[in-house]
Short mmCIF file of C-alpha atoms in Angstrom, two decimals:
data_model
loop_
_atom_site.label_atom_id
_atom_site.label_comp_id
_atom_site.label_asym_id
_atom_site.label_seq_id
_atom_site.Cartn_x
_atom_site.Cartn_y
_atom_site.Cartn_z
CA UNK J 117 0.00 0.00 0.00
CA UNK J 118 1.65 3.23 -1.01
CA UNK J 119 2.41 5.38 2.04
CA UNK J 120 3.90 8.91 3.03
CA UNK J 121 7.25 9.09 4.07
CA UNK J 122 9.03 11.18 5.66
CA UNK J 123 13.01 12.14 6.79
CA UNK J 124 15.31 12.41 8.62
CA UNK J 125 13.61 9.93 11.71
CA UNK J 126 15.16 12.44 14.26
CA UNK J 127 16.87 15.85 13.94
CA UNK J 128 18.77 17.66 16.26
CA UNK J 129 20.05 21.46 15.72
CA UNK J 130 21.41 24.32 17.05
CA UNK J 131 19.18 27.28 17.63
CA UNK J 132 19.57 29.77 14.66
CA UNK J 133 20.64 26.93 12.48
CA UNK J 134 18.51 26.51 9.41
CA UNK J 135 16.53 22.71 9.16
CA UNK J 136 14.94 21.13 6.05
CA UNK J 137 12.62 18.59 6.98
CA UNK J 138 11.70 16.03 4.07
CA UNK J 139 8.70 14.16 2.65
CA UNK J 140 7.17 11.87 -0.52
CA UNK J 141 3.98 12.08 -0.67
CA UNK J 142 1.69 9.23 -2.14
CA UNK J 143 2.48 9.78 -5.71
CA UNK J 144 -0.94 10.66 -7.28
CA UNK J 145 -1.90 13.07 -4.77
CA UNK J 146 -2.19 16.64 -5.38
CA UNK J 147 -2.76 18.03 -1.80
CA UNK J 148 0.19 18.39 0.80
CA UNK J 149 0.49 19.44 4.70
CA UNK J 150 2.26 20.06 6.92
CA UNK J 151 1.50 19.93 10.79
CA UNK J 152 3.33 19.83 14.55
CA UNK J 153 2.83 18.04 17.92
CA UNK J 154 4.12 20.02 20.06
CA UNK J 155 5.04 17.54 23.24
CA UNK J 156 2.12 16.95 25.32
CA UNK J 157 0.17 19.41 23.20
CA UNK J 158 -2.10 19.54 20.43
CA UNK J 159 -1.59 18.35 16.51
CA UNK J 160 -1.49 21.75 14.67
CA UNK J 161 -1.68 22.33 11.08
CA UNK J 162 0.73 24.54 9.91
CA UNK J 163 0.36 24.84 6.16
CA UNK J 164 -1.53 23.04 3.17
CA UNK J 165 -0.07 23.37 -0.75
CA UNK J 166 -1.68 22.66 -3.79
CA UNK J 167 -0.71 23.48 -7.55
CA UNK J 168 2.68 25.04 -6.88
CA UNK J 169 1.47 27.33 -4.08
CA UNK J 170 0.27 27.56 -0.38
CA UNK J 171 -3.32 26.94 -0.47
CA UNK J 172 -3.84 27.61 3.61
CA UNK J 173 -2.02 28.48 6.44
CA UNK J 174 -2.21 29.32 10.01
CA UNK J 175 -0.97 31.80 12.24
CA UNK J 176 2.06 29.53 13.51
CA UNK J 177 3.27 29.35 9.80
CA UNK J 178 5.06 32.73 10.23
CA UNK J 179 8.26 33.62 7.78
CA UNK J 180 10.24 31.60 9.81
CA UNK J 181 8.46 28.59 7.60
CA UNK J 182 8.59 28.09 4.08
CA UNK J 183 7.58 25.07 1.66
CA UNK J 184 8.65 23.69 -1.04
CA UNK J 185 7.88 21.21 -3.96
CA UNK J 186 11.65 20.95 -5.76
CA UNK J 187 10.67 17.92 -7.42
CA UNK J 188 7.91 15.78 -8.69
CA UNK J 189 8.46 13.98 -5.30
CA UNK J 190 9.97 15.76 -2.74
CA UNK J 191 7.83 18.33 -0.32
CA UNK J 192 9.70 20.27 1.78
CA UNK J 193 9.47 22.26 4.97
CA UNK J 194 12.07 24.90 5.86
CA UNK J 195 12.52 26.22 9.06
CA UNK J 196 15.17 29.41 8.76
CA UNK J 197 16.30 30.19 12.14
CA UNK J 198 15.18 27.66 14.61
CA UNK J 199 14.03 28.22 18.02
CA UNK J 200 13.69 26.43 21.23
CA UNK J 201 9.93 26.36 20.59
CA UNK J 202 10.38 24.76 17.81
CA UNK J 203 10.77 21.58 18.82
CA UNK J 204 8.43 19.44 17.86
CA UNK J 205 7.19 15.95 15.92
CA UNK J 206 6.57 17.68 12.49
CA UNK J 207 3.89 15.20 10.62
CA UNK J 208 3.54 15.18 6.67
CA UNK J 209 0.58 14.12 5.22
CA UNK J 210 -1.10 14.36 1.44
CA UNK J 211 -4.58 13.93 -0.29
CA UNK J 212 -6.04 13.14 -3.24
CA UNK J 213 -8.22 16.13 -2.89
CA UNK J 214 -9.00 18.37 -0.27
CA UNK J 215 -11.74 17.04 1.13
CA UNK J 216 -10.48 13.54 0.96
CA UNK J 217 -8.94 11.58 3.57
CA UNK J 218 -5.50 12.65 4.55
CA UNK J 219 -2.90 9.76 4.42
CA UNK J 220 0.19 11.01 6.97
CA UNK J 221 3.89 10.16 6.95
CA UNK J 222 5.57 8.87 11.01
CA UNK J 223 6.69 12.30 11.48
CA UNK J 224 10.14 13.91 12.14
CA UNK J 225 11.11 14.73 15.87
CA UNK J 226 13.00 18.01 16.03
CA UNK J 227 14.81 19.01 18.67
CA UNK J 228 16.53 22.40 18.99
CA UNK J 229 19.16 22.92 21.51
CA UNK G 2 -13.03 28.48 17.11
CA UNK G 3 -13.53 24.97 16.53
CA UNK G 4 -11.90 22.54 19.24
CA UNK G 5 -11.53 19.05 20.38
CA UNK G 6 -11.20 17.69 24.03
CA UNK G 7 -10.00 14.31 24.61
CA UNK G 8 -9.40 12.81 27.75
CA UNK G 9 -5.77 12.43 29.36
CA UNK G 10 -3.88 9.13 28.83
CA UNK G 11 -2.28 6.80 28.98
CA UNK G 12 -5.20 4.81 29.28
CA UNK G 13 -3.59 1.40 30.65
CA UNK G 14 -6.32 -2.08 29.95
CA UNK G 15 -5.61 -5.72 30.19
CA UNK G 16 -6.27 -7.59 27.51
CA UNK G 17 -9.54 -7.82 26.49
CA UNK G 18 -10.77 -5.06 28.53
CA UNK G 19 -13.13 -2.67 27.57
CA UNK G 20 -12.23 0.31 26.23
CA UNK G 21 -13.90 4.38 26.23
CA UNK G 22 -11.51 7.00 25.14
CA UNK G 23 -13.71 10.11 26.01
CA UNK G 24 -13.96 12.97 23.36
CA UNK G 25 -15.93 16.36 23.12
CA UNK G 26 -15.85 19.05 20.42
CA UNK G 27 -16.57 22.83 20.11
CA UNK G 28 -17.66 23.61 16.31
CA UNK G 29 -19.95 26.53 15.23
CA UNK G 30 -21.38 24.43 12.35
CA UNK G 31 -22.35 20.90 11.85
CA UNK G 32 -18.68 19.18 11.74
CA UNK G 33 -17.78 15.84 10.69
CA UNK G 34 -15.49 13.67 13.27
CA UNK G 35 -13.04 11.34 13.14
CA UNK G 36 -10.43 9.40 14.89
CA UNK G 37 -7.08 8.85 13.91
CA UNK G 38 -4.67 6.23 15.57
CA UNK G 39 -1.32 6.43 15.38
CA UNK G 40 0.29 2.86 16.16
CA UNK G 41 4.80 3.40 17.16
CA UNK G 42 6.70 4.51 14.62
CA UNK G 43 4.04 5.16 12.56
CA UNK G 44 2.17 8.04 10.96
CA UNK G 45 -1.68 8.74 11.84
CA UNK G 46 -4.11 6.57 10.32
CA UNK G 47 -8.06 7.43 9.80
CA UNK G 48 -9.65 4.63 12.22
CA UNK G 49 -13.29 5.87 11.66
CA UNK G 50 -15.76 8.85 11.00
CA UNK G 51 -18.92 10.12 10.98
CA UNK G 52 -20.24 12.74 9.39
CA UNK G 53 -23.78 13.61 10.95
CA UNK G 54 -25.53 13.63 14.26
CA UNK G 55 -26.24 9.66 15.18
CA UNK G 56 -24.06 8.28 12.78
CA UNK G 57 -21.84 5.47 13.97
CA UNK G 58 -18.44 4.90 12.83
CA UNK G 59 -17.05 1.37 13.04
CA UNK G 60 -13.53 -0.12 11.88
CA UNK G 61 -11.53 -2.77 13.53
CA UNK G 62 -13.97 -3.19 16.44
CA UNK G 63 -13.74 -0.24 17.28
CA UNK G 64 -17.40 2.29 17.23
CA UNK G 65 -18.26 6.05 17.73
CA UNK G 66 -21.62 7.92 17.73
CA UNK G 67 -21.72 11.01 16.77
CA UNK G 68 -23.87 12.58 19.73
CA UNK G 69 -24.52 16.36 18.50
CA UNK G 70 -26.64 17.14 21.81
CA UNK G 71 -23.91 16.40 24.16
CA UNK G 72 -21.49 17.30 21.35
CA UNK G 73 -19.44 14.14 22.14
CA UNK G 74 -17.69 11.08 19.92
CA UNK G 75 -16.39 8.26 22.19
CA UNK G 76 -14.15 6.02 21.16
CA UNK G 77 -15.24 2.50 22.71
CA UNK G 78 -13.99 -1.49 21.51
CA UNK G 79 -15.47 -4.35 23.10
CA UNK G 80 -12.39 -6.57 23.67
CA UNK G 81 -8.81 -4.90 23.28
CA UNK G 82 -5.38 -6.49 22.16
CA UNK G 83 -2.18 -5.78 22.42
CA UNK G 84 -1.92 -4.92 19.17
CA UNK G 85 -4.14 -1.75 20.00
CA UNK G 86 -1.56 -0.25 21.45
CA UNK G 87 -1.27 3.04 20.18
CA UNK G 88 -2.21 6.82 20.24
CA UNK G 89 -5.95 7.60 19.54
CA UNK G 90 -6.57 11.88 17.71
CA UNK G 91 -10.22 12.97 17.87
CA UNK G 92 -10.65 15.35 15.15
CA UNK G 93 -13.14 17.58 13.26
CA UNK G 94 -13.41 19.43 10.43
CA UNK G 95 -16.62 22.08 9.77
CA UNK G 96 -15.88 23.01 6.04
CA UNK G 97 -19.71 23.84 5.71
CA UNK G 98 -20.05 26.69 8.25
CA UNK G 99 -17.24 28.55 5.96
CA UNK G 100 -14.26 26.33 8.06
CA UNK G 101 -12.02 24.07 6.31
CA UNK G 102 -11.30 20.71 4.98
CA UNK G 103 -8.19 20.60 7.52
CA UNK G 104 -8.96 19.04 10.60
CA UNK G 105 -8.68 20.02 13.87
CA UNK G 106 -6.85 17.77 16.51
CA UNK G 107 -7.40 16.98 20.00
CA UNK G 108 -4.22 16.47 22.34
CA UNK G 109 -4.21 12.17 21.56
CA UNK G 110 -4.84 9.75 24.35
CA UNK G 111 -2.35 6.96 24.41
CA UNK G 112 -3.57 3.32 24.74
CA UNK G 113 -1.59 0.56 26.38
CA UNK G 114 -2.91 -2.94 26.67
CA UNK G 115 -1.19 -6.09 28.61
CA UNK G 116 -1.61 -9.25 27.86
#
């Protein structure tokens, strides 16, 4: 069964250092996401793309964040100048469509130190 | 805004117990409402939804009922395994009252079964 994935597993940074965190989506999807857990806290959605272009954010996705599609695979998220608060399990997920069901990748735990 | 409660884990059964993971939700509109489990080292998986008042959801043994007059969608299973182990999202989403497709999360109650 085809399945999002995600990487790295686990990334640890500095604050201030710059982190690309990695996903493939399920390949005929045409709807991405990003969200992040926050320990002990709620799943937040951070940003949805569609066609080349942000489609929906919210207020967390700040210019700190930025997302990219380099390839016909790849979906990125960038986080410029990381702070503490950023640490967090950062989930991928994609959808056929937008109102279908999302299919989400294991997640990547940041931590920044 | 729209919002989900779930109750505090870890819920900790024996095998074959019976299970209730307790959610409420806050939604101007008429939302539909899922549950997502997320087994380790995994990503989240839809487990079930409903999508209006009195509907039941049911996959895997595990049901919800969508109860809009105490605004609630409880997780319950008859008979847990071990291999149920996992963390359990209530979610919404209330794209018809001018919200979104994107669903909003509750905090996830983990689930831990012994044999």
């Amino acid at each position: 069964e085809p399945e999002v994935t995600q990487t790295p597993s686990h990334q640890v940074t500095q604050m201030g250092q710059e982190v690309i965190l990695r996903c493939v989506p399920i390949s005929n999807h045409l709807y991405f996401y990003w969200y992040r857990q926050i320990l002990g806290q709620k799943v937040e959605f951070l940003v949805s793309f569609y066609n080349n272009e942000i489609s929906e954010k919210s207020e967390i996705f700040d210019d700190q964040f930025s997302v990219e599609r380099p390839d016909g695979s790849n979906f990125t998220l960038k986080i410029r100048s990381t702070k503490l608060e950023d640490s967090a399990m950062y989930f991928c997920a994609s959808s056929p469509d937008r109102e279908e069901t999302q299919y989400f990748g294991p997640g990547t735990r940041l931590l920044v130190l | 805004g729209d919002s989900v409660t779930q109750m505090e884990g870890p819920v900790t059964l024996s095998e074959e117990a019976f299970l209730t993971i307790n959610c409420t939700y806050t939604a101007t509109g008429y939302p539909s409402l899922f549950w997502y489990v997320q087994y380790p080292g995994e990503g989240l998986q839809l487990l079930l939804k409903a999508t209006k008042a009195d509907d039941k959801g049911s996959n895997k043994g595990f049901e919800a009922t969508y109860r809009k007059e105490t605004t609630s969608f409880h997780l319950e299973k008859g008979s847990v395994q071990v291999s149920d182990s996992a963390v359990y999202f209530c979610a919404l989403s209330d794209p018809a009252s001018g919200g979104s497709y994107i669903p909003t999360f509750g905090r996830g109650t983990s689930l831990i079964v012994h044999p």
